[in-house]
Amino acid sequence: MSMLTTTGLDLAYGDFKVLNGVTMEMSLSGLHGMIGPNGAGKSTLFAVLSGFSRQTAGKVNFAGTAFEQLSAVERARHGFGRTFQVPREFKHLSVRENLKVGARHQPGESLIKLLLAPGEVRRAEAAISERVEHTLDFLKLRAVADNLAGGLSGGQKKLLELGRVLMSDPKFILLDEPYAGVNPVLIEEISARISELNQQGIGFLIIEHNLEALNRLVDDLYVMDRGTLLAHGKPDEVLADAGVRAAYMGSH
């Protein structure tokens, strides 16, 4: 079974450890959730996993490939995608154009290809356009396809961010608070799209503070607190754990 594993991940700023010995193992085909109080290290862990930050110690392995020395771009080429807590859309491009930007293998970006292999460029651009149209329909963004991305609602921006990652052919996606600032109707829409993508073979690790929505979606939960992995297991069991409840209520 393909796995994402971390072993003893540390990230320190001077004497302060943001991550402290994080060791975990999860299936790349699963739907995994991650919760924890603010400042627990969740987003920092995502940054380390995706290559946007470099750990001070420890290892990351993705489907048998050692990731700890690879850049964010190299990890993406292996099928590792991520979104951000605050969407990073290109505000002055349309929704359709934002999706095109996310596509891999664009020979039209090469002057040599444009001059010497125009047929290859045309075929690649046609294939990208076809995938964009499919993604617009899948995420139900067709009605806003030609709108500037900066004018979208919070929920639509979350869907666009997911769509742009999908254009890169991911095997596994880190989602950082996909429901934050999203109305209940779009929360259900986002959850439905995640479930369908998972059924197609894409795995997810999802940070989220909306415990009710996350509990309905994921197979298991990881809990972080003060840079460490506090608990892991079935959602109902984890949420009933006294240590987890204490971490959320700040009573430890």
mmCIF file of C-alpha atoms in Angstrom:
data_model
loop_
_atom_site.group_PDB
_atom_site.id
_atom_site.type_symbol
_atom_site.label_atom_id
_atom_site.label_comp_id
_atom_site.label_asym_id
_atom_site.label_seq_id
_atom_site.Cartn_x
_atom_site.Cartn_y
_atom_site.Cartn_z
ATOM 1 C CA MET A 1 0.000 0.000 0.000
ATOM 2 C CA SER A 2 1.316 3.472 -0.928
ATOM 3 C CA MET A 3 1.937 5.528 2.180
ATOM 4 C CA LEU A 4 2.873 9.000 3.352
ATOM 5 C CA THR A 5 5.131 8.672 6.369
ATOM 6 C CA THR A 6 7.004 11.091 8.590
ATOM 7 C CA THR A 7 9.661 10.135 11.106
ATOM 8 C CA GLY A 8 10.748 12.446 13.912
ATOM 9 C CA LEU A 9 9.930 15.709 12.140
ATOM 10 C CA ASP A 10 11.247 18.760 13.963
ATOM 11 C CA LEU A 11 11.138 22.390 12.969
ATOM 12 C CA ALA A 12 12.728 24.853 15.346
ATOM 13 C CA TYR A 13 13.298 28.586 15.394
ATOM 14 C CA GLY A 14 16.119 28.982 17.852
ATOM 15 C CA ASP A 15 15.046 27.231 21.039
ATOM 16 C CA PHE A 16 11.364 27.213 20.064
ATOM 17 C CA LYS A 17 10.133 24.001 18.444
ATOM 18 C CA VAL A 18 7.122 24.476 16.189
ATOM 19 C CA LEU A 19 7.195 20.762 15.327
ATOM 20 C CA ASN A 20 8.517 18.274 17.847
ATOM 21 C CA GLY A 21 9.151 14.693 16.727
ATOM 22 C CA VAL A 22 6.073 14.269 14.520
ATOM 23 C CA THR A 23 5.866 10.641 13.385
ATOM 24 C CA MET A 24 2.851 9.350 11.451
ATOM 25 C CA GLU A 25 1.860 6.992 8.667
ATOM 26 C CA MET A 26 -1.178 7.223 6.415
ATOM 27 C CA SER A 27 -2.529 5.623 3.261
ATOM 28 C CA LEU A 28 -2.301 7.714 0.116
ATOM 29 C CA SER A 29 -5.767 6.521 -0.874
ATOM 30 C CA GLY A 30 -7.504 7.558 2.354
ATOM 31 C CA LEU A 31 -9.508 10.514 3.627
ATOM 32 C CA HIS A 32 -7.641 11.775 6.683
ATOM 33 C CA GLY A 33 -8.446 14.724 8.928
ATOM 34 C CA MET A 34 -6.180 16.808 11.149
ATOM 35 C CA ILE A 35 -7.377 18.985 14.018
ATOM 36 C CA GLY A 36 -5.860 20.910 16.901
ATOM 37 C CA PRO A 37 -6.030 24.278 18.638
ATOM 38 C CA ASN A 38 -4.601 27.377 17.007
ATOM 39 C CA GLY A 39 -0.807 27.318 17.135
ATOM 40 C CA ALA A 40 -0.645 23.524 17.335
ATOM 41 C CA GLY A 41 1.656 23.311 14.284
ATOM 42 C CA LYS A 42 -0.824 21.976 11.728
ATOM 43 C CA SER A 43 -0.155 24.478 8.943
ATOM 44 C CA THR A 44 3.574 24.328 9.685
ATOM 45 C CA LEU A 45 3.435 20.558 9.209
ATOM 46 C CA PHE A 46 1.680 21.102 5.865
ATOM 47 C CA ALA A 47 4.417 23.548 4.851
ATOM 48 C CA VAL A 48 7.106 20.986 5.686
ATOM 49 C CA LEU A 49 5.304 18.121 3.943
ATOM 50 C CA SER A 50 4.790 20.153 0.777
ATOM 51 C CA GLY A 51 8.315 21.597 0.691
ATOM 52 C CA PHE A 52 7.498 25.230 1.454
ATOM 53 C CA SER A 53 9.447 24.976 4.717
ATOM 54 C CA ARG A 54 12.430 22.775 5.527
ATOM 55 C CA GLN A 55 12.478 20.695 8.693
ATOM 56 C CA THR A 56 15.441 20.901 11.042
ATOM 57 C CA ALA A 57 15.348 17.128 11.614
ATOM 58 C CA GLY A 58 13.379 14.080 10.517
ATOM 59 C CA LYS A 59 12.259 12.381 7.319
ATOM 60 C CA VAL A 60 9.320 12.489 4.909
ATOM 61 C CA ASN A 61 8.587 9.581 2.578
ATOM 62 C CA PHE A 62 5.937 9.694 -0.164
ATOM 63 C CA ALA A 63 5.084 6.418 -1.911
ATOM 64 C CA GLY A 64 8.622 5.155 -1.417
ATOM 65 C CA THR A 65 10.361 8.416 -2.390
ATOM 66 C CA ALA A 66 12.406 10.350 0.166
ATOM 67 C CA PHE A 67 10.981 13.870 0.115
ATOM 68 C CA GLU A 68 13.037 15.754 2.681
ATOM 69 C CA GLN A 69 15.564 17.156 0.165
ATOM 70 C CA LEU A 70 13.083 17.819 -2.653
ATOM 71 C CA SER A 71 11.698 21.252 -3.469
ATOM 72 C CA ALA A 72 7.983 22.074 -3.503
ATOM 73 C CA VAL A 73 7.995 21.913 -7.311
ATOM 74 C CA GLU A 74 9.694 18.506 -7.323
ATOM 75 C CA ARG A 75 7.171 17.178 -4.791
ATOM 76 C CA ALA A 76 4.318 18.431 -6.953
ATOM 77 C CA ARG A 77 5.783 16.531 -9.907
ATOM 78 C CA HIS A 78 5.514 13.363 -7.815
ATOM 79 C CA GLY A 79 1.791 14.005 -7.410
ATOM 80 C CA PHE A 80 1.792 15.841 -4.081
ATOM 81 C CA GLY A 81 -0.589 18.809 -4.072
ATOM 82 C CA ARG A 82 -1.765 21.337 -1.506
ATOM 83 C CA THR A 83 -4.126 24.248 -1.015
ATOM 84 C CA PHE A 84 -3.756 27.144 1.399
ATOM 85 C CA GLN A 85 -5.854 28.419 4.275
ATOM 86 C CA VAL A 86 -6.165 31.767 2.482
ATOM 87 C CA PRO A 87 -6.748 31.088 -1.247
ATOM 88 C CA ARG A 88 -3.987 32.315 -3.544
ATOM 89 C CA GLU A 89 -5.935 32.862 -6.731
ATOM 90 C CA PHE A 90 -4.605 35.103 -9.508
ATOM 91 C CA LYS A 91 -7.128 37.856 -8.886
ATOM 92 C CA HIS A 92 -6.897 39.561 -12.293
ATOM 93 C CA LEU A 93 -7.205 36.342 -14.297
ATOM 94 C CA SER A 94 -10.492 34.622 -15.023
ATOM 95 C CA VAL A 95 -11.486 31.381 -13.329
ATOM 96 C CA ARG A 96 -10.779 29.532 -16.577
ATOM 97 C CA GLU A 97 -7.344 31.141 -16.882
ATOM 98 C CA ASN A 98 -6.520 30.289 -13.259
ATOM 99 C CA LEU A 99 -7.202 26.643 -14.003
ATOM 100 C CA LYS A 100 -5.028 26.687 -17.115
ATOM 101 C CA VAL A 101 -2.121 28.019 -15.065
ATOM 102 C CA GLY A 102 -2.257 24.907 -12.875
ATOM 103 C CA ALA A 103 -1.739 22.448 -15.739
ATOM 104 C CA ARG A 104 1.500 20.525 -16.012
ATOM 105 C CA HIS A 105 3.447 19.791 -19.227
ATOM 106 C CA GLN A 106 2.776 23.016 -21.138
ATOM 107 C CA PRO A 107 5.073 22.929 -24.204
ATOM 108 C CA GLY A 108 3.768 26.350 -25.237
ATOM 109 C CA GLU A 109 5.951 27.842 -22.493
ATOM 110 C CA SER A 110 9.037 26.815 -24.503
ATOM 111 C CA LEU A 111 10.119 29.106 -27.355
ATOM 112 C CA ILE A 112 11.856 26.168 -29.034
ATOM 113 C CA LYS A 113 8.655 24.101 -28.942
ATOM 114 C CA LEU A 114 6.654 27.033 -30.317
ATOM 115 C CA LEU A 115 9.050 27.385 -33.252
ATOM 116 C CA LEU A 116 9.929 23.765 -33.994
ATOM 117 C CA ALA A 117 6.893 21.783 -32.824
ATOM 118 C CA PRO A 118 3.796 23.963 -33.222
ATOM 119 C CA GLY A 119 1.604 20.897 -33.747
ATOM 120 C CA GLU A 120 2.651 19.456 -30.391
ATOM 121 C CA VAL A 121 1.906 22.798 -28.735
ATOM 122 C CA ARG A 122 -1.564 22.978 -30.304
ATOM 123 C CA ARG A 123 -2.410 19.428 -29.231
ATOM 124 C CA ALA A 124 -1.207 20.076 -25.682
ATOM 125 C CA GLU A 125 -3.184 23.313 -25.427
ATOM 126 C CA ALA A 126 -6.300 21.578 -26.720
ATOM 127 C CA ALA A 127 -5.901 18.817 -24.117
ATOM 128 C CA ILE A 128 -5.418 21.398 -21.349
ATOM 129 C CA SER A 129 -8.505 23.311 -22.475
ATOM 130 C CA GLU A 130 -10.533 20.100 -22.443
ATOM 131 C CA ARG A 131 -9.398 19.342 -18.888
ATOM 132 C CA VAL A 132 -10.225 22.883 -17.810
ATOM 133 C CA GLU A 133 -13.764 22.545 -19.129
ATOM 134 C CA HIS A 134 -14.178 19.195 -17.359
ATOM 135 C CA THR A 135 -12.879 20.714 -14.107
ATOM 136 C CA LEU A 136 -15.262 23.671 -14.391
ATOM 137 C CA ASP A 137 -18.173 21.278 -14.708
ATOM 138 C CA PHE A 138 -16.952 18.959 -11.953
ATOM 139 C CA LEU A 139 -16.577 21.804 -9.469
ATOM 140 C CA LYS A 140 -19.755 23.534 -10.702
ATOM 141 C CA LEU A 141 -17.876 26.704 -11.582
ATOM 142 C CA ARG A 142 -19.163 26.935 -15.162
ATOM 143 C CA ALA A 143 -21.375 29.955 -14.366
ATOM 144 C CA VAL A 144 -18.351 31.988 -13.225
ATOM 145 C CA ALA A 145 -15.777 30.585 -15.669
ATOM 146 C CA ASP A 146 -15.107 33.967 -17.313
ATOM 147 C CA ASN A 147 -15.338 36.038 -14.122
ATOM 148 C CA LEU A 148 -12.219 37.492 -12.544
ATOM 149 C CA ALA A 149 -11.139 35.168 -9.744
ATOM 150 C CA GLY A 150 -10.706 38.043 -7.300
ATOM 151 C CA GLY A 151 -14.471 38.628 -7.340
ATOM 152 C CA LEU A 152 -15.475 35.106 -6.325
ATOM 153 C CA SER A 153 -17.121 34.244 -3.023
ATOM 154 C CA GLY A 154 -15.044 32.560 -0.328
ATOM 155 C CA GLY A 155 -16.467 29.150 -1.149
ATOM 156 C CA GLN A 156 -15.926 29.570 -4.877
ATOM 157 C CA LYS A 157 -12.303 30.534 -4.239
ATOM 158 C CA LYS A 158 -11.847 27.338 -2.224
ATOM 159 C CA LEU A 159 -13.264 25.327 -5.127
ATOM 160 C CA LEU A 160 -11.025 27.162 -7.592
ATOM 161 C CA GLU A 161 -7.989 26.463 -5.428
ATOM 162 C CA LEU A 162 -8.897 22.767 -5.418
ATOM 163 C CA GLY A 163 -9.411 22.876 -9.183
ATOM 164 C CA ARG A 164 -6.021 24.406 -9.816
ATOM 165 C CA VAL A 165 -4.394 21.611 -7.803
ATOM 166 C CA LEU A 166 -6.395 19.025 -9.765
ATOM 167 C CA MET A 167 -4.952 20.384 -13.000
ATOM 168 C CA SER A 168 -1.511 19.197 -11.814
ATOM 169 C CA ASP A 169 -2.574 15.503 -11.723
ATOM 170 C CA PRO A 170 -2.154 14.957 -7.958
ATOM 171 C CA LYS A 171 -2.141 11.602 -6.213
ATOM 172 C CA PHE A 172 -2.541 13.131 -2.756
ATOM 173 C CA ILE A 173 -3.741 16.573 -1.651
ATOM 174 C CA LEU A 174 -3.277 18.566 1.546
ATOM 175 C CA LEU A 175 -6.309 20.792 2.156
ATOM 176 C CA ASP A 176 -5.809 23.624 4.653
ATOM 177 C CA GLU A 177 -9.195 24.665 6.117
ATOM 178 C CA PRO A 178 -11.367 24.156 3.008
ATOM 179 C CA TYR A 179 -14.516 25.194 4.909
ATOM 180 C CA ALA A 180 -13.204 28.417 6.488
ATOM 181 C CA GLY A 181 -15.402 31.370 5.540
ATOM 182 C CA VAL A 182 -17.686 29.157 3.446
ATOM 183 C CA ASN A 183 -21.482 29.088 3.688
ATOM 184 C CA PRO A 184 -23.152 25.771 4.682
ATOM 185 C CA VAL A 185 -24.429 25.033 1.165
ATOM 186 C CA LEU A 186 -20.954 25.284 -0.346
ATOM 187 C CA ILE A 187 -19.481 23.286 2.543
ATOM 188 C CA GLU A 188 -21.630 20.368 1.430
ATOM 189 C CA GLU A 189 -20.617 20.971 -2.186
ATOM 190 C CA ILE A 190 -16.923 20.955 -1.319
ATOM 191 C CA SER A 191 -17.348 17.791 0.759
ATOM 192 C CA ALA A 192 -19.154 16.069 -2.108
ATOM 193 C CA ARG A 193 -16.371 16.918 -4.543
ATOM 194 C CA ILE A 194 -13.704 15.685 -2.109
ATOM 195 C CA SER A 195 -15.573 12.395 -1.611
ATOM 196 C CA GLU A 196 -15.924 11.885 -5.351
ATOM 197 C CA LEU A 197 -12.247 12.595 -5.964
ATOM 198 C CA ASN A 198 -11.330 10.145 -3.217
ATOM 199 C CA GLN A 199 -13.459 7.480 -4.894
ATOM 200 C CA GLN A 200 -11.424 8.147 -8.040
ATOM 201 C CA GLY A 201 -8.226 7.334 -6.117
ATOM 202 C CA ILE A 202 -6.979 10.688 -4.822
ATOM 203 C CA GLY A 203 -6.129 10.780 -1.116
ATOM 204 C CA PHE A 204 -6.521 13.756 1.210
ATOM 205 C CA LEU A 205 -5.200 15.088 4.502
ATOM 206 C CA ILE A 206 -7.498 17.899 5.642
ATOM 207 C CA ILE A 207 -6.945 20.522 8.330
ATOM 208 C CA GLU A 208 -10.287 21.866 9.516
ATOM 209 C CA HIS A 209 -11.870 23.546 12.555
ATOM 210 C CA ASN A 210 -15.408 22.628 11.508
ATOM 211 C CA LEU A 211 -15.387 19.352 13.423
ATOM 212 C CA GLU A 212 -18.935 18.384 12.498
ATOM 213 C CA ALA A 213 -18.342 18.642 8.741
ATOM 214 C CA LEU A 214 -14.916 17.018 8.990
ATOM 215 C CA ASN A 215 -16.227 14.154 11.122
ATOM 216 C CA ARG A 216 -18.815 13.328 8.455
ATOM 217 C CA LEU A 217 -16.170 13.246 5.730
ATOM 218 C CA VAL A 218 -12.977 11.561 6.932
ATOM 219 C CA ASP A 219 -12.034 7.995 7.857
ATOM 220 C CA ASP A 220 -9.631 8.939 10.661
ATOM 221 C CA LEU A 221 -8.373 11.939 12.602
ATOM 222 C CA TYR A 222 -4.922 13.120 13.634
ATOM 223 C CA VAL A 223 -4.741 15.587 16.519
ATOM 224 C CA MET A 224 -1.842 17.987 17.037
ATOM 225 C CA ASP A 225 -1.098 20.063 20.097
ATOM 226 C CA ARG A 226 1.955 22.258 20.733
ATOM 227 C CA GLY A 227 3.923 20.753 17.862
ATOM 228 C CA THR A 228 3.343 17.110 18.725
ATOM 229 C CA LEU A 229 0.964 14.418 17.524
ATOM 230 C CA LEU A 230 -1.435 14.017 20.431
ATOM 231 C CA ALA A 231 -3.836 11.348 19.127
ATOM 232 C CA HIS A 232 -4.912 9.372 16.075
ATOM 233 C CA GLY A 233 -7.871 7.128 15.381
ATOM 234 C CA LYS A 234 -11.509 6.956 14.323
ATOM 235 C CA PRO A 235 -13.146 10.397 14.460
ATOM 236 C CA ASP A 236 -15.748 9.601 17.131
ATOM 237 C CA GLU A 237 -13.172 7.924 19.362
ATOM 238 C CA VAL A 238 -10.646 10.730 18.977
ATOM 239 C CA LEU A 239 -13.184 13.462 19.705
ATOM 240 C CA ALA A 240 -14.266 11.638 22.871
ATOM 241 C CA ASP A 241 -10.671 11.357 24.137
ATOM 242 C CA ALA A 242 -10.096 13.268 27.370
ATOM 243 C CA GLY A 243 -6.677 14.498 26.308
ATOM 244 C CA VAL A 244 -8.039 15.847 23.034
ATOM 245 C CA ARG A 245 -10.898 17.611 24.788
ATOM 246 C CA ALA A 246 -8.471 19.133 27.272
ATOM 247 C CA ALA A 247 -6.265 20.449 24.453
ATOM 248 C CA TYR A 248 -9.213 22.151 22.790
ATOM 249 C CA MET A 249 -10.524 23.636 26.036
ATOM 250 C CA GLY A 250 -7.049 24.701 27.136
ATOM 251 C CA SER A 251 -7.300 22.924 30.462
ATOM 252 C CA HIS A 252 -3.957 21.144 30.456
#
